Short mmCIF file of C-alpha atoms in Angstrom, two decimals:
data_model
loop_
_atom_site.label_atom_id
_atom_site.label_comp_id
_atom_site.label_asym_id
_atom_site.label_seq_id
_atom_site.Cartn_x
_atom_site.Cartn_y
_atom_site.Cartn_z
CA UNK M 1 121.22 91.64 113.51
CA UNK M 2 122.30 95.02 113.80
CA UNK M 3 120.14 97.67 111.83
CA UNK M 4 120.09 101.40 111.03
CA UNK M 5 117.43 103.23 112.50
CA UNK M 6 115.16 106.45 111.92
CA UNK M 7 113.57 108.72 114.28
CA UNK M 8 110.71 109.70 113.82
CA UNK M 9 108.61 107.26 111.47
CA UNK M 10 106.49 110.76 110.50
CA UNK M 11 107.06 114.15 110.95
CA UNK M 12 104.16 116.98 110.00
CA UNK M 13 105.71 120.65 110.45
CA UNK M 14 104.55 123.89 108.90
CA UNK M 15 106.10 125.47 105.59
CA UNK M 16 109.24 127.65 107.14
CA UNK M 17 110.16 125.63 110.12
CA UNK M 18 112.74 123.52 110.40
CA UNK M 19 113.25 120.09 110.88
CA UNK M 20 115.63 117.58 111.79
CA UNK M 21 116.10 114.40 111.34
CA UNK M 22 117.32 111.71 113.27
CA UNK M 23 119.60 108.67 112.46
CA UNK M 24 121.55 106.15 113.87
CA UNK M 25 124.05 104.08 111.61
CA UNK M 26 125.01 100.46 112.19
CA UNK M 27 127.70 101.22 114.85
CA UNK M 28 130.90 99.85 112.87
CA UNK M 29 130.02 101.58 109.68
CA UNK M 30 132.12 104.81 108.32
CA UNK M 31 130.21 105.72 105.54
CA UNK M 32 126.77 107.70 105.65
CA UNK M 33 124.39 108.76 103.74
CA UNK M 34 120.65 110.99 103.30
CA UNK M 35 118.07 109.78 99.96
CA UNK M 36 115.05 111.17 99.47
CA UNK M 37 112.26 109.39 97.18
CA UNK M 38 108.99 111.70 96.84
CA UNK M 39 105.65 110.03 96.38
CA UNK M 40 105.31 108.09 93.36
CA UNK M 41 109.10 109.04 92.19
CA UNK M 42 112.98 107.52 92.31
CA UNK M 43 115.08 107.30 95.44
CA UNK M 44 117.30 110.28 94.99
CA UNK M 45 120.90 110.91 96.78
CA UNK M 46 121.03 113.85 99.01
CA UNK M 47 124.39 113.56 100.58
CA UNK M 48 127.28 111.25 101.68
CA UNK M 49 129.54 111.60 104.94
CA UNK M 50 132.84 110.15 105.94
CA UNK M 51 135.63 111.21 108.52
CA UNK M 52 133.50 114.08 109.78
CA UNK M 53 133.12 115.87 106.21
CA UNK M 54 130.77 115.58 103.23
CA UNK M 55 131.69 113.61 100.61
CA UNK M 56 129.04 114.14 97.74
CA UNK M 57 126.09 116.06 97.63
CA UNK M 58 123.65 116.27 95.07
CA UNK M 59 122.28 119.54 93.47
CA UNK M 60 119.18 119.19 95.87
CA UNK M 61 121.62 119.51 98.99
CA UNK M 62 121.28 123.22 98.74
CA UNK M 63 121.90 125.58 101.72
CA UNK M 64 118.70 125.03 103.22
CA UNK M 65 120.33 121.42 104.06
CA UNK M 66 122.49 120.06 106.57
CA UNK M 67 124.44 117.04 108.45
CA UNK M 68 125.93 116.41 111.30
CA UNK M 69 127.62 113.52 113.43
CA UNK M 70 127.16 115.23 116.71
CA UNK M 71 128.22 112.58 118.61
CA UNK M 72 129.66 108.98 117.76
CA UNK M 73 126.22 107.49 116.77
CA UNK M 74 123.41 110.13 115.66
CA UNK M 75 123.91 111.13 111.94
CA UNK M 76 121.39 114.01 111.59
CA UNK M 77 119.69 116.31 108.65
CA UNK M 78 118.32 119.21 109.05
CA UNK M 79 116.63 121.37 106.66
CA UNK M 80 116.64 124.88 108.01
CA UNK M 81 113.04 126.41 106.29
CA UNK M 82 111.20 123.39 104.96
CA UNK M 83 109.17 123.95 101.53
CA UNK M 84 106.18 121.72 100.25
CA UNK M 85 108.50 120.32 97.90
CA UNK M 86 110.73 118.60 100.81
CA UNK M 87 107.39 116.27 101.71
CA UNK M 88 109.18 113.19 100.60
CA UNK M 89 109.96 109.62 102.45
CA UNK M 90 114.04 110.44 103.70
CA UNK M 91 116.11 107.42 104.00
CA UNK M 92 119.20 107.45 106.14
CA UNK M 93 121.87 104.69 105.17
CA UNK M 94 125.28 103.30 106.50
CA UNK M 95 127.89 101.42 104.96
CA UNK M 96 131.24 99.86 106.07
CA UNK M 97 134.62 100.41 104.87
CA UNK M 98 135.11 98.14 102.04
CA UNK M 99 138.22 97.86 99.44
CA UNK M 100 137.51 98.06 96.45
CA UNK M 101 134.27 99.60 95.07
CA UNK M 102 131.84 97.00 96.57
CA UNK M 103 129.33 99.38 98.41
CA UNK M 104 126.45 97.82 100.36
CA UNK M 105 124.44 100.19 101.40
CA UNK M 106 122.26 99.52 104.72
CA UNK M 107 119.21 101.28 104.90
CA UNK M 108 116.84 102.70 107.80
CA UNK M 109 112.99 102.18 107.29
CA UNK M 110 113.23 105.95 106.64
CA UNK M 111 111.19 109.41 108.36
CA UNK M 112 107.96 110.28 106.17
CA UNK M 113 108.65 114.43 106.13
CA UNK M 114 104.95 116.15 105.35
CA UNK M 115 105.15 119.90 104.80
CA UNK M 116 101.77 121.67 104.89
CA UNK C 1 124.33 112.25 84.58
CA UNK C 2 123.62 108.68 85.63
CA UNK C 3 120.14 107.17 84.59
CA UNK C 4 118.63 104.31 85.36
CA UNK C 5 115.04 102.98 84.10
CA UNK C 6 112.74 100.03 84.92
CA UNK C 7 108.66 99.56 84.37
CA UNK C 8 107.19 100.37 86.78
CA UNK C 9 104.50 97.29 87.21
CA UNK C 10 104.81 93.09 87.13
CA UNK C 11 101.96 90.89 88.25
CA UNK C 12 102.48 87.30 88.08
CA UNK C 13 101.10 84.19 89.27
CA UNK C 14 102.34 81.97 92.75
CA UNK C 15 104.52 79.42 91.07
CA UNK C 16 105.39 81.09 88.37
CA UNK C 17 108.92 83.10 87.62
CA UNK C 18 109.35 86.70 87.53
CA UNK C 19 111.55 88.60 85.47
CA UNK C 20 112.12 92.49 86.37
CA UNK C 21 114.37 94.63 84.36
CA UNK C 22 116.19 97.42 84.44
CA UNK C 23 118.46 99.81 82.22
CA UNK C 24 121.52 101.98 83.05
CA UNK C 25 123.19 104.68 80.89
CA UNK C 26 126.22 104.97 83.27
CA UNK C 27 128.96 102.52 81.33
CA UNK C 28 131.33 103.26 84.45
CA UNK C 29 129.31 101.26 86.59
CA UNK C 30 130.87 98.97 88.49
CA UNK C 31 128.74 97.16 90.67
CA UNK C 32 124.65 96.95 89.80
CA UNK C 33 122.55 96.13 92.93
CA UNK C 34 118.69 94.80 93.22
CA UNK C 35 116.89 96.19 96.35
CA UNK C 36 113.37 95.31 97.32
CA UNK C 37 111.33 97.65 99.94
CA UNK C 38 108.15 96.05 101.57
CA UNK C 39 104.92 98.61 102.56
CA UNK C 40 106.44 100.73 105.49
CA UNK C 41 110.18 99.31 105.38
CA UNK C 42 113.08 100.58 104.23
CA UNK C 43 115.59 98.77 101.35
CA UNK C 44 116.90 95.75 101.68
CA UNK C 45 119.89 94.60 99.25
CA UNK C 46 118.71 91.50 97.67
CA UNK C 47 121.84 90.61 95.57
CA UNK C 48 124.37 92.46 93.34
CA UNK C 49 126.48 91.86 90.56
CA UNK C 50 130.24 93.45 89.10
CA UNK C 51 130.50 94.60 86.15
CA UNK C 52 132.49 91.81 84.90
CA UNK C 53 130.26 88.69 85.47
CA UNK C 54 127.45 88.04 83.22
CA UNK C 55 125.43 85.87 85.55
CA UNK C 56 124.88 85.47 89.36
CA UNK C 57 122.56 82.81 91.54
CA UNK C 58 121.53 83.11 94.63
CA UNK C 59 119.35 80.28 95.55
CA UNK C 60 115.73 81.67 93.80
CA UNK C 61 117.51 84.86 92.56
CA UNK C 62 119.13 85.13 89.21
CA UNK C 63 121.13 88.48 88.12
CA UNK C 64 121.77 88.75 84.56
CA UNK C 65 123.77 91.28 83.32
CA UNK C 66 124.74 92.69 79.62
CA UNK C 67 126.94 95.02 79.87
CA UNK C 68 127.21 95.65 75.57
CA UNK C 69 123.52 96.22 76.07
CA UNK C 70 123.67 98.04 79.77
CA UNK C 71 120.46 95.62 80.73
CA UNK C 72 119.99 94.19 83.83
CA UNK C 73 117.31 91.98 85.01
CA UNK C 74 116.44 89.90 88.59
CA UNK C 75 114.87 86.60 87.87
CA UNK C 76 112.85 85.40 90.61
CA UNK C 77 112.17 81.63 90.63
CA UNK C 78 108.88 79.90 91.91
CA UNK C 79 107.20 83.73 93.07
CA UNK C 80 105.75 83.54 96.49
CA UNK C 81 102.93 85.89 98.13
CA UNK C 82 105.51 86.90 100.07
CA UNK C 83 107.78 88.46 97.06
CA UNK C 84 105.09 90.97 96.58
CA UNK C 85 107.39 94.48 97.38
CA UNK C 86 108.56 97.04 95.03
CA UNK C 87 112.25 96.03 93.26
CA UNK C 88 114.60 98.81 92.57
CA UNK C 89 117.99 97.97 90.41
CA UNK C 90 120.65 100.42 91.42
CA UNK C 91 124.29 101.64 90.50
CA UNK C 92 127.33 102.64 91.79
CA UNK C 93 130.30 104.15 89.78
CA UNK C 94 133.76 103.45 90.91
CA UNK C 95 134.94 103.96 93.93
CA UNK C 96 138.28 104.99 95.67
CA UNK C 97 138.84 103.31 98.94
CA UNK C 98 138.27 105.58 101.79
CA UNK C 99 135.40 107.38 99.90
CA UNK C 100 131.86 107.06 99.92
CA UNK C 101 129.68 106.62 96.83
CA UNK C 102 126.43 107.32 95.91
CA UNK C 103 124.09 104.96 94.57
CA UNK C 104 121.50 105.32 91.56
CA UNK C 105 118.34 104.31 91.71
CA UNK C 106 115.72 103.08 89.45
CA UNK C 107 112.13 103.84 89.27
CA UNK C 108 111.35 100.77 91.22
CA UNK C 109 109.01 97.77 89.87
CA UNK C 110 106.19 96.73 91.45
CA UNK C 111 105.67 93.39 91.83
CA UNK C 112 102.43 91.86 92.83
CA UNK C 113 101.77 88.12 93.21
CA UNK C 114 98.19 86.53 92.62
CA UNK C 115 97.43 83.31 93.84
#
Protein backbone atom coordinates (compact mmCIF):
# COMPACT_ATOMS: atom_id res chain seq x y z
CA UNK A 1 0.00 0.00 0.00
CA UNK A 2 1.52 3.07 -0.99
CA UNK A 3 2.65 5.43 1.95
CA UNK A 4 4.15 8.90 2.51
CA UNK A 5 7.44 8.92 3.86
CA UNK A 6 9.87 11.13 6.09
CA UNK A 7 13.50 11.49 6.06
CA UNK A 8 15.10 11.57 8.66
CA UNK A 9 13.16 9.86 11.70
CA UNK A 10 15.41 12.53 14.05
CA UNK A 11 17.29 15.36 13.38
CA UNK A 12 19.57 17.19 16.33
CA UNK A 13 21.14 20.58 14.87
CA UNK A 14 22.39 23.59 16.77
CA UNK A 15 20.23 26.87 17.45
CA UNK A 16 20.98 29.05 14.04
CA UNK A 17 21.49 26.36 11.52
CA UNK A 18 19.29 25.31 9.22
CA UNK A 19 17.51 22.39 8.48
CA UNK A 20 15.62 20.68 5.97
CA UNK A 21 13.36 18.36 5.80
CA UNK A 22 12.63 15.67 3.64
CA UNK A 23 9.32 14.22 2.20
CA UNK A 24 7.99 12.13 -0.24
CA UNK A 25 4.11 12.19 -1.00
CA UNK A 26 2.07 9.22 -2.18
CA UNK A 27 3.02 9.58 -5.89
CA UNK A 28 -0.62 10.34 -7.38
CA UNK A 29 -1.44 12.89 -4.77
CA UNK A 30 -1.63 16.88 -5.64
CA UNK A 31 -2.13 18.23 -2.46
CA UNK A 32 0.68 18.71 0.31
CA UNK A 33 1.08 19.65 3.38
CA UNK A 34 3.79 20.49 6.71
CA UNK A 35 2.07 20.08 10.73
CA UNK A 36 3.94 20.47 13.50
CA UNK A 37 2.74 19.06 17.07
CA UNK A 38 5.33 20.07 19.96
CA UNK A 39 5.71 17.78 22.92
CA UNK A 40 2.74 17.36 24.92
CA UNK A 41 0.63 19.90 22.53
CA UNK A 42 -1.98 19.85 19.28
CA UNK A 43 -0.95 18.99 15.75
CA UNK A 44 -0.71 22.41 14.25
CA UNK A 45 -0.86 23.34 10.30
CA UNK A 46 2.21 24.88 8.94
CA UNK A 47 1.52 25.05 5.29
CA UNK A 48 -0.37 23.59 2.27
CA UNK A 49 0.98 23.20 -1.47
CA UNK A 50 -0.71 22.63 -4.75
CA UNK A 51 0.30 23.31 -8.51
CA UNK A 52 3.75 24.46 -7.46
CA UNK A 53 2.45 27.40 -5.04
CA UNK A 54 1.38 27.68 -1.41
CA UNK A 55 -1.94 27.47 -0.67
CA UNK A 56 -2.36 28.30 3.17
CA UNK A 57 0.04 28.99 5.66
CA UNK A 58 -0.44 29.48 9.13
CA UNK A 59 0.90 32.47 11.23
CA UNK A 60 3.86 30.12 12.36
CA UNK A 61 5.00 29.83 8.57
CA UNK A 62 7.01 32.93 9.05
CA UNK A 63 10.05 33.82 6.85
CA UNK A 64 12.31 31.66 8.58
CA UNK A 65 10.14 28.80 6.70
CA UNK A 66 10.09 27.27 3.46
CA UNK A 67 8.80 24.56 0.73
CA UNK A 68 9.71 23.28 -2.14
CA UNK A 69 8.78 20.49 -4.80
CA UNK A 70 12.19 20.34 -6.31
CA UNK A 71 11.55 17.64 -8.32
CA UNK A 72 8.31 15.46 -9.06
CA UNK A 73 8.47 13.52 -5.70
CA UNK A 74 10.49 15.29 -2.73
CA UNK A 75 8.24 17.92 -0.97
CA UNK A 76 10.78 19.66 1.33
CA UNK A 77 10.82 22.31 4.46
CA UNK A 78 13.34 24.12 5.40
CA UNK A 79 13.68 26.41 8.20
CA UNK A 80 16.52 28.78 7.46
CA UNK A 81 17.89 29.63 11.41
CA UNK A 82 16.21 27.07 13.64
CA UNK A 83 15.14 28.36 17.29
CA UNK A 84 14.48 26.08 20.43
CA UNK A 85 10.99 26.68 19.88
CA UNK A 86 10.99 24.70 16.35
CA UNK A 87 11.93 21.26 18.51
CA UNK A 88 8.64 19.75 17.65
CA UNK A 89 7.59 16.21 15.88
CA UNK A 90 6.94 17.69 11.85
CA UNK A 91 4.50 15.70 9.95
CA UNK A 92 4.51 15.81 6.18
CA UNK A 93 1.06 14.79 4.53
CA UNK A 94 -0.42 14.16 0.96
CA UNK A 95 -3.76 14.11 -0.30
CA UNK A 96 -5.45 13.42 -3.70
CA UNK A 97 -7.60 15.51 -5.74
CA UNK A 98 -11.02 15.00 -4.53
CA UNK A 99 -14.46 16.92 -5.56
CA UNK A 100 -16.06 18.15 -3.24
CA UNK A 101 -14.62 18.98 0.23
CA UNK A 102 -13.83 15.35 1.29
CA UNK A 103 -10.07 15.73 2.30
CA UNK A 104 -8.19 12.62 3.49
CA UNK A 105 -5.22 13.50 4.56
CA UNK A 106 -2.25 10.78 4.39
CA UNK A 107 0.29 11.18 6.80
CA UNK A 108 4.19 10.33 7.06
CA UNK A 109 5.41 8.85 10.49
CA UNK A 110 6.90 12.37 10.72
CA UNK A 111 10.95 13.86 11.44
CA UNK A 112 11.47 14.49 15.36
CA UNK A 113 13.37 18.21 14.89
CA UNK A 114 15.55 18.77 18.38
CA UNK A 115 17.11 22.23 18.60
CA UNK A 116 19.76 22.57 21.32
CA UNK B 1 -10.17 30.90 14.62
CA UNK B 2 -11.05 27.21 14.52
CA UNK B 3 -10.91 25.26 17.93
CA UNK B 4 -11.21 22.03 18.67
CA UNK B 5 -11.08 20.29 22.30
CA UNK B 6 -11.03 16.70 23.65
CA UNK B 7 -9.70 15.21 27.29
CA UNK B 8 -6.89 14.37 27.09
CA UNK B 9 -6.98 10.72 28.98
CA UNK B 10 -9.47 7.32 28.71
CA UNK B 11 -8.53 4.06 30.34
CA UNK B 12 -10.85 1.29 29.96
CA UNK B 13 -11.06 -2.29 30.33
CA UNK B 14 -10.48 -5.25 27.27
CA UNK B 15 -14.07 -5.95 26.43
CA UNK B 16 -15.43 -3.09 27.31
CA UNK B 17 -16.55 0.07 24.92
CA UNK B 18 -14.86 3.28 24.67
CA UNK B 19 -16.30 6.49 24.11
CA UNK B 20 -13.84 9.55 23.19
CA UNK B 21 -15.13 12.96 22.57
CA UNK B 22 -14.43 15.86 21.08
CA UNK B 23 -15.75 19.57 20.56
CA UNK B 24 -15.46 22.03 17.62
CA UNK B 25 -16.28 25.78 17.57
CA UNK B 26 -15.94 25.98 13.72
CA UNK B 27 -19.92 25.67 12.57
CA UNK B 28 -18.52 25.71 8.85
CA UNK B 29 -17.16 22.43 9.21
CA UNK B 30 -17.85 20.21 6.81
CA UNK B 31 -16.31 17.03 7.24
CA UNK B 32 -15.06 15.90 11.08
CA UNK B 33 -12.35 13.16 10.95
CA UNK B 34 -11.02 10.65 13.90
CA UNK B 35 -7.24 9.87 13.56
CA UNK B 36 -5.36 7.56 15.86
CA UNK B 37 -1.31 7.71 16.03
CA UNK B 38 0.46 4.62 17.65
CA UNK B 39 4.09 5.27 19.73
CA UNK B 40 6.53 6.27 16.83
CA UNK B 41 3.89 6.35 13.83
CA UNK B 42 2.39 8.87 12.16
CA UNK B 43 -1.78 9.43 11.76
CA UNK B 44 -3.82 7.18 10.45
CA UNK B 45 -7.56 8.26 9.41
CA UNK B 46 -9.77 5.96 11.24
CA UNK B 47 -13.20 7.15 9.90
CA UNK B 48 -14.94 10.51 9.17
CA UNK B 49 -18.19 11.90 9.06
CA UNK B 50 -20.13 15.10 6.88
CA UNK B 51 -21.66 17.43 8.40
CA UNK B 52 -25.00 16.29 7.45
CA UNK B 53 -25.23 12.70 8.89
CA UNK B 54 -25.78 12.21 12.47
CA UNK B 55 -24.40 8.71 12.73
CA UNK B 56 -21.73 6.54 10.96
CA UNK B 57 -20.56 2.60 11.53
CA UNK B 58 -17.77 1.17 10.58
CA UNK B 59 -17.64 -2.32 11.77
CA UNK B 60 -16.35 -1.58 15.76
CA UNK B 61 -16.31 2.22 15.08
CA UNK B 62 -19.25 4.44 15.71
CA UNK B 63 -19.14 8.38 14.78
CA UNK B 64 -21.75 10.36 16.32
CA UNK B 65 -22.18 13.68 15.46
CA UNK B 66 -24.42 16.79 16.85
CA UNK B 67 -24.04 19.35 14.94
CA UNK B 68 -26.79 21.84 17.24
CA UNK B 69 -24.35 20.89 19.96
CA UNK B 70 -20.90 20.86 17.71
CA UNK B 71 -20.01 17.36 19.73
CA UNK B 72 -18.44 14.65 18.29
CA UNK B 73 -17.53 11.41 19.74
CA UNK B 74 -15.80 7.82 18.34
CA UNK B 75 -17.33 4.85 19.98
CA UNK B 76 -15.13 1.99 20.02
CA UNK B 77 -16.84 -1.39 20.49
CA UNK B 78 -15.32 -4.48 22.40
CA UNK B 79 -11.63 -2.33 23.16
CA UNK B 80 -8.68 -4.45 22.34
CA UNK B 81 -4.93 -4.11 23.72
CA UNK B 82 -4.28 -3.27 20.51
CA UNK B 83 -6.59 0.09 20.45
CA UNK B 84 -4.26 1.53 22.95
CA UNK B 85 -2.91 4.87 20.67
CA UNK B 86 -3.69 8.43 21.12
CA UNK B 87 -7.23 9.56 19.13
CA UNK B 88 -7.32 12.97 17.67
CA UNK B 89 -10.89 14.31 16.16
CA UNK B 90 -10.14 16.80 13.44
CA UNK B 91 -11.85 19.41 11.04
CA UNK B 92 -11.89 20.68 7.83
CA UNK B 93 -13.87 23.80 6.60
CA UNK B 94 -15.13 23.85 3.12
CA UNK B 95 -13.35 23.35 0.41
CA UNK B 96 -13.19 24.55 -3.30
CA UNK B 97 -12.14 21.90 -5.68
CA UNK B 98 -8.66 22.38 -6.84
CA UNK B 99 -7.60 23.77 -3.37
CA UNK B 100 -6.06 22.33 -0.51
CA UNK B 101 -7.38 22.60 3.05
CA UNK B 102 -6.07 22.52 6.24
CA UNK B 103 -7.15 20.35 8.89
CA UNK B 104 -7.78 21.12 12.75
CA UNK B 105 -6.71 19.17 15.21
CA UNK B 106 -7.68 18.27 18.64
CA UNK B 107 -5.66 17.80 21.68
CA UNK B 108 -5.62 14.13 21.14
CA UNK B 109 -7.06 11.43 23.77
CA UNK B 110 -5.18 8.95 25.13
CA UNK B 111 -6.48 5.81 25.28
CA UNK B 112 -5.08 3.04 27.31
CA UNK B 113 -6.53 -0.48 27.56
CA UNK B 114 -6.09 -2.74 30.80
CA UNK B 115 -6.63 -6.22 30.65
Amino acid sequence: EPEVTQTPSHQVTQMGQEVILRCVPISNHLYFYWYRQILGQKVEFLVSFYNNEISEKSEIFDDQFSVERPDGSNFTLKIRSTKLEDSAMYFCASSPAHSGSYNEQFFGPGTRLTVL
Amino acid sequence: GEDVEQSLFLSVREGDSSVINCTYTDSSSTYLYWYKQEPGAGLQLLTYIFSNMDMKQDQRLTVLLNKKDKHLSLRIADTQTGDSAIYFCAESPPKATGTASKLTFGTGTRLQVTL
